[in-house]
Tab-separated table of C-alpha atoms in Angstrom:
chain	number	residue	atom	x	y	z
A	1	MET	CA	18.178	17.908	15.552
A	2	ALA	CA	17.647	14.176	14.977
A	3	ASN	CA	19.520	11.742	17.232
A	4	ASN	CA	21.070	9.583	14.502
A	5	LYS	CA	21.877	6.868	17.047
A	6	TYR	CA	18.405	5.446	16.424
A	7	LEU	CA	18.411	5.854	12.635
A	8	PRO	CA	19.835	3.365	10.082
A	9	ASN	CA	22.493	4.546	7.651
A	10	GLY	CA	20.951	6.556	4.838
A	11	LEU	CA	17.722	7.387	6.693
A	12	ASN	CA	17.561	11.164	7.126
A	13	ILE	CA	14.966	13.324	8.837
A	14	LEU	CA	14.140	16.317	6.622
A	15	PHE	CA	11.472	17.904	8.797
A	16	GLU	CA	9.802	17.351	12.137
A	17	ASP	CA	7.180	19.149	14.191
A	18	ARG	CA	4.636	18.058	16.785
A	19	ASP	CA	2.450	16.443	14.092
A	20	LEU	CA	4.747	15.074	11.353
A	21	ILE	CA	8.084	13.496	10.534
A	22	VAL	CA	9.303	13.707	6.918
A	23	VAL	CA	12.234	11.450	6.030
A	24	GLU	CA	14.417	10.375	3.112
A	25	LYS	CA	14.386	6.585	2.833
A	26	PRO	CA	17.352	4.780	1.262
A	27	SER	CA	16.844	1.972	-1.222
A	28	GLY	CA	16.874	-1.462	0.434
A	29	LEU	CA	15.002	-0.487	3.614
A	30	LEU	CA	11.392	-1.520	4.220
A	31	THR	CA	8.828	1.094	5.257
A	32	ILE	CA	7.070	-1.282	7.666
A	33	SER	CA	7.576	-4.880	8.733
A	34	SER	CA	6.860	-7.876	6.532
A	35	GLU	CA	6.516	-11.579	7.287
A	36	ARG	CA	10.297	-11.949	6.934
A	37	GLU	CA	11.548	-8.628	8.311
A	38	LYS	CA	10.283	-7.313	11.644
A	39	SER	CA	12.860	-4.856	12.960
A	40	LYS	CA	14.948	-3.245	10.202
A	41	THR	CA	12.294	-0.861	8.931
A	42	VAL	CA	11.791	2.890	8.749
A	43	TYR	CA	8.779	2.596	11.046
A	44	ALA	CA	10.659	0.649	13.743
A	45	SER	CA	13.609	3.029	13.595
A	46	LEU	CA	11.408	6.106	13.950
A	47	MET	CA	9.508	4.497	16.833
A	48	ASP	CA	12.859	4.024	18.599
A	49	TYR	CA	13.757	7.593	17.729
A	50	VAL	CA	10.643	9.195	19.226
A	51	LYS	CA	10.542	6.926	22.285
A	52	ASN	CA	14.241	6.785	23.144
A	53	GLY	CA	15.960	9.583	21.275
A	54	GLN	CA	13.376	12.119	22.407
A	55	ARG	CA	12.499	10.377	25.682
A	56	SER	CA	8.883	10.667	24.691
A	57	LYS	CA	5.790	8.491	24.971
A	58	ASN	CA	4.799	9.512	21.453
A	59	ARG	CA	4.343	6.980	18.686
A	60	ILE	CA	4.212	7.360	14.940
A	61	PHE	CA	1.655	6.354	12.323
A	62	VAL	CA	2.243	5.233	8.747
A	63	VAL	CA	0.710	7.658	6.233
A	64	HIS	CA	1.956	5.964	3.041
A	65	ARG	CA	4.645	3.503	1.962
A	66	LEU	CA	7.521	3.114	-0.451
A	67	ASP	CA	8.659	-0.263	-1.759
A	68	ARG	CA	11.850	-1.649	-0.216
A	69	ASP	CA	13.952	-0.851	-3.301
A	70	THR	CA	12.445	2.614	-3.891
A	71	SER	CA	14.230	5.556	-2.278
A	72	GLY	CA	12.957	9.015	-1.430
A	73	ILE	CA	10.417	11.008	0.549
A	74	LEU	CA	8.248	9.363	3.214
A	75	ILE	CA	5.807	11.039	5.617
A	76	PHE	CA	4.810	9.738	9.045
A	77	ALA	CA	2.271	11.209	11.448
A	78	LYS	CA	2.603	11.569	15.206
A	79	SER	CA	-1.097	11.052	15.889
A	80	GLU	CA	-3.927	9.062	14.379
A	81	GLU	CA	-5.810	12.303	13.711
A	82	ALA	CA	-2.904	13.689	11.667
A	83	LYS	CA	-2.607	10.409	9.782
A	84	LEU	CA	-6.301	10.356	8.847
A	85	LYS	CA	-6.282	14.002	7.761
A	86	LEU	CA	-3.284	13.418	5.490
A	87	GLN	CA	-4.726	10.230	4.013
A	88	SER	CA	-8.132	11.794	3.351
A	89	ASN	CA	-6.559	14.235	0.878
A	90	TRP	CA	-3.779	11.977	-0.379
A	91	ASP	CA	-4.737	11.907	-4.062
A	92	GLN	CA	-4.774	15.732	-4.116
A	93	ASN	CA	-1.106	15.893	-3.089
A	94	VAL	CA	1.514	16.417	-5.804
A	95	LYS	CA	3.875	13.425	-5.753
A	96	ILE	CA	6.794	13.404	-8.218
A	97	TYR	CA	8.995	10.379	-8.850
A	98	TYR	CA	11.939	9.769	-11.157
A	99	ALA	CA	12.517	6.408	-12.810
A	100	VAL	CA	14.949	5.006	-15.333
A	101	SER	CA	13.271	2.523	-17.639
A	102	PHE	CA	14.486	0.259	-20.405
A	103	GLY	CA	14.018	1.329	-23.998
A	104	ILE	CA	12.935	4.419	-25.907
A	105	TRP	CA	9.350	5.554	-25.387
A	106	GLU	CA	7.452	6.193	-28.614
A	107	LYS	CA	5.093	8.602	-26.867
A	108	LYS	CA	7.238	10.950	-24.776
A	109	GLU	CA	4.528	11.975	-22.333
A	110	GLY	CA	1.054	10.938	-21.362
A	111	ILE	CA	-1.050	9.148	-18.775
A	112	ILE	CA	-1.062	5.388	-18.195
A	113	ALA	CA	-4.372	4.259	-16.719
A	114	SER	CA	-5.806	0.890	-15.704
A	115	TYR	CA	-7.578	-0.969	-12.953
A	116	LEU	CA	-5.005	-2.588	-10.648
A	117	THR	CA	-5.528	-5.662	-8.514
A	118	GLU	CA	-3.324	-8.171	-6.686
A	119	ASN	CA	-3.190	-11.962	-6.860
A	120	LYS	CA	-2.536	-14.437	-4.054
A	121	ALA	CA	1.195	-14.328	-4.784
A	122	LYS	CA	1.093	-10.561	-4.016
A	123	VAL	CA	1.800	-9.635	-7.619
A	124	VAL	CA	-0.081	-6.527	-8.777
A	125	TYR	CA	-1.427	-6.518	-12.332
A	126	SER	CA	-3.770	-4.555	-14.601
A	127	THR	CA	-7.278	-5.809	-15.226
A	128	ARG	CA	-10.256	-4.670	-17.278
A	129	ASP	CA	-12.597	-5.759	-14.478
A	130	LYS	CA	-13.507	-2.586	-12.582
A	131	GLU	CA	-15.200	-4.683	-9.914
A	132	LEU	CA	-11.920	-6.479	-9.238
A	133	GLY	CA	-9.387	-3.649	-9.513
A	134	LYS	CA	-8.934	-0.043	-8.384
A	135	TRP	CA	-8.648	2.752	-10.954
A	136	SER	CA	-5.053	3.963	-11.226
A	137	GLU	CA	-3.421	6.793	-13.203
A	138	THR	CA	0.268	7.482	-13.745
A	139	LYS	CA	1.354	10.660	-15.548
A	140	TYR	CA	4.780	10.495	-17.162
A	141	LYS	CA	7.219	12.613	-19.171
A	142	VAL	CA	10.514	11.460	-20.686
A	143	ILE	CA	13.325	13.773	-19.538
A	144	LYS	CA	16.406	12.216	-21.134
A	145	GLU	CA	17.189	9.228	-23.357
A	146	THR	CA	20.215	7.142	-24.225
A	147	ALA	CA	20.440	4.260	-26.675
A	148	LYS	CA	19.248	1.887	-23.940
A	149	TYR	CA	17.550	3.807	-21.133
A	150	SER	CA	15.035	6.608	-20.520
A	151	LEU	CA	14.903	8.898	-17.503
A	152	VAL	CA	11.231	9.559	-16.828
A	153	GLU	CA	9.518	12.077	-14.539
A	154	VAL	CA	6.401	10.562	-13.018
A	155	GLN	CA	3.463	12.123	-11.215
A	156	LEU	CA	1.258	9.747	-9.260
A	157	LEU	CA	-2.342	10.790	-9.827
A	158	THR	CA	-3.459	7.873	-7.662
A	159	GLY	CA	-1.463	5.939	-5.093
A	160	ARG	CA	-1.769	2.183	-5.574
A	161	LYS	CA	0.693	-0.487	-4.526
A	162	ASN	CA	3.485	-0.973	-7.126
A	163	GLN	CA	1.573	1.354	-9.485
A	164	ILE	CA	4.496	2.899	-11.378
A	165	ARG	CA	6.300	-0.415	-11.683
A	166	VAL	CA	3.254	-2.220	-13.092
A	167	HIS	CA	2.270	0.573	-15.490
A	168	PHE	CA	5.807	0.837	-16.874
A	169	ALA	CA	5.972	-2.935	-17.322
A	170	ASP	CA	2.584	-2.818	-19.076
A	171	LYS	CA	4.124	-0.420	-21.610
A	172	LYS	CA	7.089	-2.789	-22.117
A	173	HIS	CA	9.408	-0.256	-20.468
A	174	PRO	CA	10.126	-1.888	-17.086
A	175	ILE	CA	12.123	0.010	-14.491
A	176	VAL	CA	15.830	-0.811	-14.395
A	177	GLY	CA	16.591	-3.215	-11.554
A	178	ASP	CA	12.950	-4.183	-10.935
A	179	LYS	CA	13.188	-7.856	-10.009
A	180	LYS	CA	9.431	-8.313	-9.649
A	181	TYR	CA	8.004	-6.658	-12.760
A	182	GLY	CA	11.155	-6.369	-14.846
A	183	LEU	CA	10.157	-9.010	-17.372
A	184	THR	CA	13.360	-10.729	-18.527
A	185	GLN	CA	16.095	-8.450	-17.187
A	186	LYS	CA	19.332	-10.439	-17.331
A	187	GLU	CA	21.666	-7.763	-15.997
A	188	ARG	CA	22.220	-7.221	-12.295
A	189	PHE	CA	21.881	-3.762	-10.802
A	190	PRO	CA	22.738	-2.482	-7.306
A	191	ARG	CA	19.187	-1.201	-6.789
A	192	MET	CA	15.931	-0.389	-8.541
A	193	ALA	CA	15.986	2.898	-10.461
A	194	LEU	CA	12.904	4.462	-8.837
A	195	HIS	CA	13.017	7.487	-6.524
A	196	ALA	CA	10.282	9.460	-4.750
A	197	HIS	CA	11.705	12.879	-5.585
A	198	SER	CA	9.247	15.384	-4.101
A	199	ILE	CA	5.894	15.858	-2.445
A	200	GLU	CA	3.664	18.881	-1.937
A	201	PHE	CA	0.823	18.696	0.588
A	202	MET	CA	-1.221	20.759	3.004
A	203	HIS	CA	-0.235	20.507	6.668
A	204	PRO	CA	-3.071	18.659	8.456
A	205	PHE	CA	-3.587	21.349	11.090
A	206	HIS	CA	-1.790	24.583	10.109
A	207	GLU	CA	-3.278	24.734	6.574
A	208	LYS	CA	0.209	25.580	5.363
A	209	LEU	CA	1.482	24.281	2.026
A	210	MET	CA	4.467	21.987	2.629
A	211	PHE	CA	7.036	21.000	0.003
A	212	PHE	CA	9.935	18.568	0.316
A	213	ARG	CA	12.433	17.355	-2.246
A	214	SER	CA	15.077	14.634	-2.301
A	215	GLU	CA	17.970	14.753	-4.771
A	216	ILE	CA	17.875	12.215	-7.593
A	217	PRO	CA	20.358	9.454	-6.659
A	218	ALA	CA	23.651	9.205	-8.516
A	219	PHE	CA	22.773	5.699	-9.730
A	220	LEU	CA	19.754	6.939	-11.671
A	221	LYS	CA	21.618	9.907	-13.157
A	222	GLY	CA	24.576	7.715	-14.051
A	223	LEU	CA	22.440	5.369	-16.140
A	224	VAL	CA	21.620	8.213	-18.535
A	225	GLY	CA	24.979	9.985	-18.404
A	226	GLY	CA	23.962	12.659	-15.910
A	227	LEU	CA	21.456	15.503	-16.078
């Protein structure tokens, strides 16, 4: 049982064994520290949890990240070996997200693909230069539409920084509440409508298929009138 004393509000441990910790991250919390934020992160909180809450000398290792305003499933390793094993097969894992985007998609499902790179201002963008960018693929399927919004199921076929956000913006369907790639959004929203819903992966040592799911937040469902 997790000692919630060391965990920020909204951060929940879904699973833990000697090799892994799987958590649900709330929107608004960084995965790891940035130049501006050093302590209020998932990583720092879980380090406190394993060192103080469990009275252990263990540490944790970042396997992947979610943007500050993205909620959902995050995996951390308890050893460098576990981290490297998980990362070596990362693109084979099934990672499902849900997003609410602006507008009605003409093509209701498909794959968005491009080379992604990042400029000095840390803005990710698509490029045709394969020497400059990394190949990225985002599979999507529209689940529900309203006059203004679309709820979209997304499968990450590759895992690049800001990939879903950039690809949706490229298609002129930016994610609701995305302040960085949201083009000219004039409305204010309490959070970005992007959620890491589920992940399926092989345990790094037991060779057991693991599956974890996080409920779609009420904010996303509310934008499209529920599911």
